[in-house]
Amino acid sequence: MAAEIDLLKTNQYFRGMKKLTCSFLFFYLIFSYNSILRVNAQQVNDSSHYYYKVTIKPKSSGDLIDAYKFFLKHKEESLKKGDTLRAILNLRYIAEIQNKIGLLYDSENSIVQAMTYLDNLTGKDTLIESRIGIYNQLGMIYRQFSNYNKALKYYDKGLKITTNLSHIAQINNNKANVYRDLEDYVSAISEFKKTYEFYHKQDDTLKAARSLDNIGVAQSKINSIQAKINLEEALKMRQNLGYMPGVFTSYLHLAEYYKSVNDISKAHFYAKSALKVADSSNNLKYKENALSVLLDLKEDQEVKEYKTLMDSINKSKQLQENKYAASKYEYNQYLKKAQESELQKERQEKLKLLYLFLGLLIFILSVSVILILKSKHKKEKIKQVLKTETRISKKVHDEVANDLYHVMTKLQSGNDQQETVLDDLEDIYNKTRDISRENSSINVTKNYDQLINDLLLSYMHNEVKVITRNISKINWDALPNLKKQTLYRVLQELMTNMRKHSKASIAALTFNQTKSKIEIAYKDNGIGCKLEKQNGLLNVENRINSIDGTIIFESKVNKGFKVKIIV
């Protein structure tokens, strides 16, 4: 029933076309295009309706095969168009066809596939009805597998998500059939009564008669006195409707009832009545069922043995077919898993190769980067060495060579200036010592505070006073050696700059520590300057930047010179 509702909604989907109004030519083109679409859609719609009717009431197995081919093709086309809801409906029809021709496991697979597509859809009102239909079909499939608990589970799932009384009645009827298979006739009667009450209120006499007949059959199994009344009432309702398939079923059920109460005469009457309906309708299946009941009524022992034997053979054959179907299904699933495993293995091998390639590429890139950085560092080092050599050479030339030349000039003049020459030579010696000290290696591992203090005080003389504060309060051991060496050279550069250019009489340096940061404040009362970071100042800034520190210069003409260093 849910499938029928889905089909009706699909019909509305194809008929929902909007009218367009525009210029005559445009209208004509659009009208022609829409007409083609409507024709195609109507053709598909008509075919779907035709094959749906064939699926519900096939006249031959060939009809089911044709319907199967149509719905399979239509499912693929729907998926390509992105019409997942239509594809789900086609899968439900496919599952029903597979069920009718005995491919129970294939039917289960199709309906589970439909449910998978359904789980990926959201926000559509029709999803609930589709899900109810799927749960209902799964319940019927698992009933045929004799997996009754699973069948009841899916029926209950359907009941939880629907408030549609028609759907509820159908599911209750299906649950009652499962309880009857389980020989839980009390539960079966309870469920059948629910369906009867609904159809009776709806004046659906055909389905009400079916429910009443089922109630009577279940009651006969527990020897209820109501069984005969309900079975006969169901027969009358069907006779009044002229619905011969229902009349045939009622005759058989009454024959079985009277046999169960040992009224063989009436049982024979109803069995013969069923046979007449079968003959008049020329339905071989009906005839087989009627004759089977008549044979059960025979007193002939050989006939009874034959009937029992045939029932046993048929049951065994059915079980064997189910086992074969299960084995075939399991084998196909095994092949499918094996193929998936092989594909997964192949994918993993490709991933391994990809990861290996990426790893090798990263390794090569890393080595290349390291070599480039090393080469760059080496070039920087060479450049720094050359720069240092150039600076030292310039300093020796400017400060030592020129002074030596001046002394030589004095000596060549022949004037008696021995004391002056000696003073000049002492100055030259001091400058040479300073240059040597500036570029010599520094041992910063021990007594660093004393080393800094000696450096700063070495720039103090009669004309310049150097003041230091808090050097010994700093935790110099926490400072890495590289930073110590850099800081030493920076302070040396600042003090040299002060002595050569500032003409200061006082230079003060204050040291402070905040957590892991060391702050040094330098200040002098010299002539100051316009800040242009060249030579010495630029060298100082580069050194501080190299150890991730910060340095700030502040100076104005005749306002002294200030520096703030944080490392």
PDB file of C-alpha atoms in Angstrom, residues 30 59 84 106 123 151-152 218 236 263-265 272-273 314 320 370 389 401 428 489 520 528 541:
ATOM      1  CA  ILE A  30       8.800  26.596 -24.569  1.00  0.00           C
ATOM      2  CA  LYS A  59      -0.097 -13.574 -15.315  1.00  0.00           C
ATOM      3  CA  THR A  84      16.950   9.251  -5.516  1.00  0.00           C
ATOM      4  CA  ASP A 106      18.418 -10.846  -3.571  1.00  0.00           C
ATOM      5  CA  GLY A 123      13.874  17.026   4.658  1.00  0.00           C
ATOM      6  CA  ALA A 151      10.332  -9.631  11.072  1.00  0.00           C
ATOM      7  CA  LEU A 152       8.535  -8.352  14.203  1.00  0.00           C
ATOM      8  CA  ALA A 218      -6.628 -18.504  14.684  1.00  0.00           C
ATOM      9  CA  LYS A 236     -21.217 -14.524   3.801  1.00  0.00           C
ATOM     10  CA  ASP A 263     -17.384 -33.232  11.442  1.00  0.00           C
ATOM     11  CA  ILE A 264     -16.080 -34.933   8.304  1.00  0.00           C
ATOM     12  CA  SER A 265     -19.369 -34.587   6.413  1.00  0.00           C
ATOM     13  CA  LYS A 272     -16.016 -29.938  -2.552  1.00  0.00           C
ATOM     14  CA  SER A 273     -17.391 -26.382  -2.705  1.00  0.00           C
ATOM     15  CA  ASN A 314       7.775 -30.566  -0.364  1.00  0.00           C
ATOM     16  CA  GLN A 320      16.835 -27.326   0.477  1.00  0.00           C
ATOM     17  CA  ILE A 370      69.850  21.754   4.916  1.00  0.00           C
ATOM     18  CA  GLU A 389      88.763  41.703   8.567  1.00  0.00           C
ATOM     19  CA  ALA A 401      99.175  53.425  10.748  1.00  0.00           C
ATOM     20  CA  ILE A 428      99.572  53.751  19.660  1.00  0.00           C
ATOM     21  CA  ARG A 489      80.563  42.787  21.943  1.00  0.00           C
ATOM     22  CA  ILE A 520      70.163  47.264  30.038  1.00  0.00           C
ATOM     23  CA  GLY A 528      74.540  63.447  20.939  1.00  0.00           C
ATOM     24  CA  GLU A 541      71.567  46.449  15.978  1.00  0.00           C
TER      25      GLU A 541
END
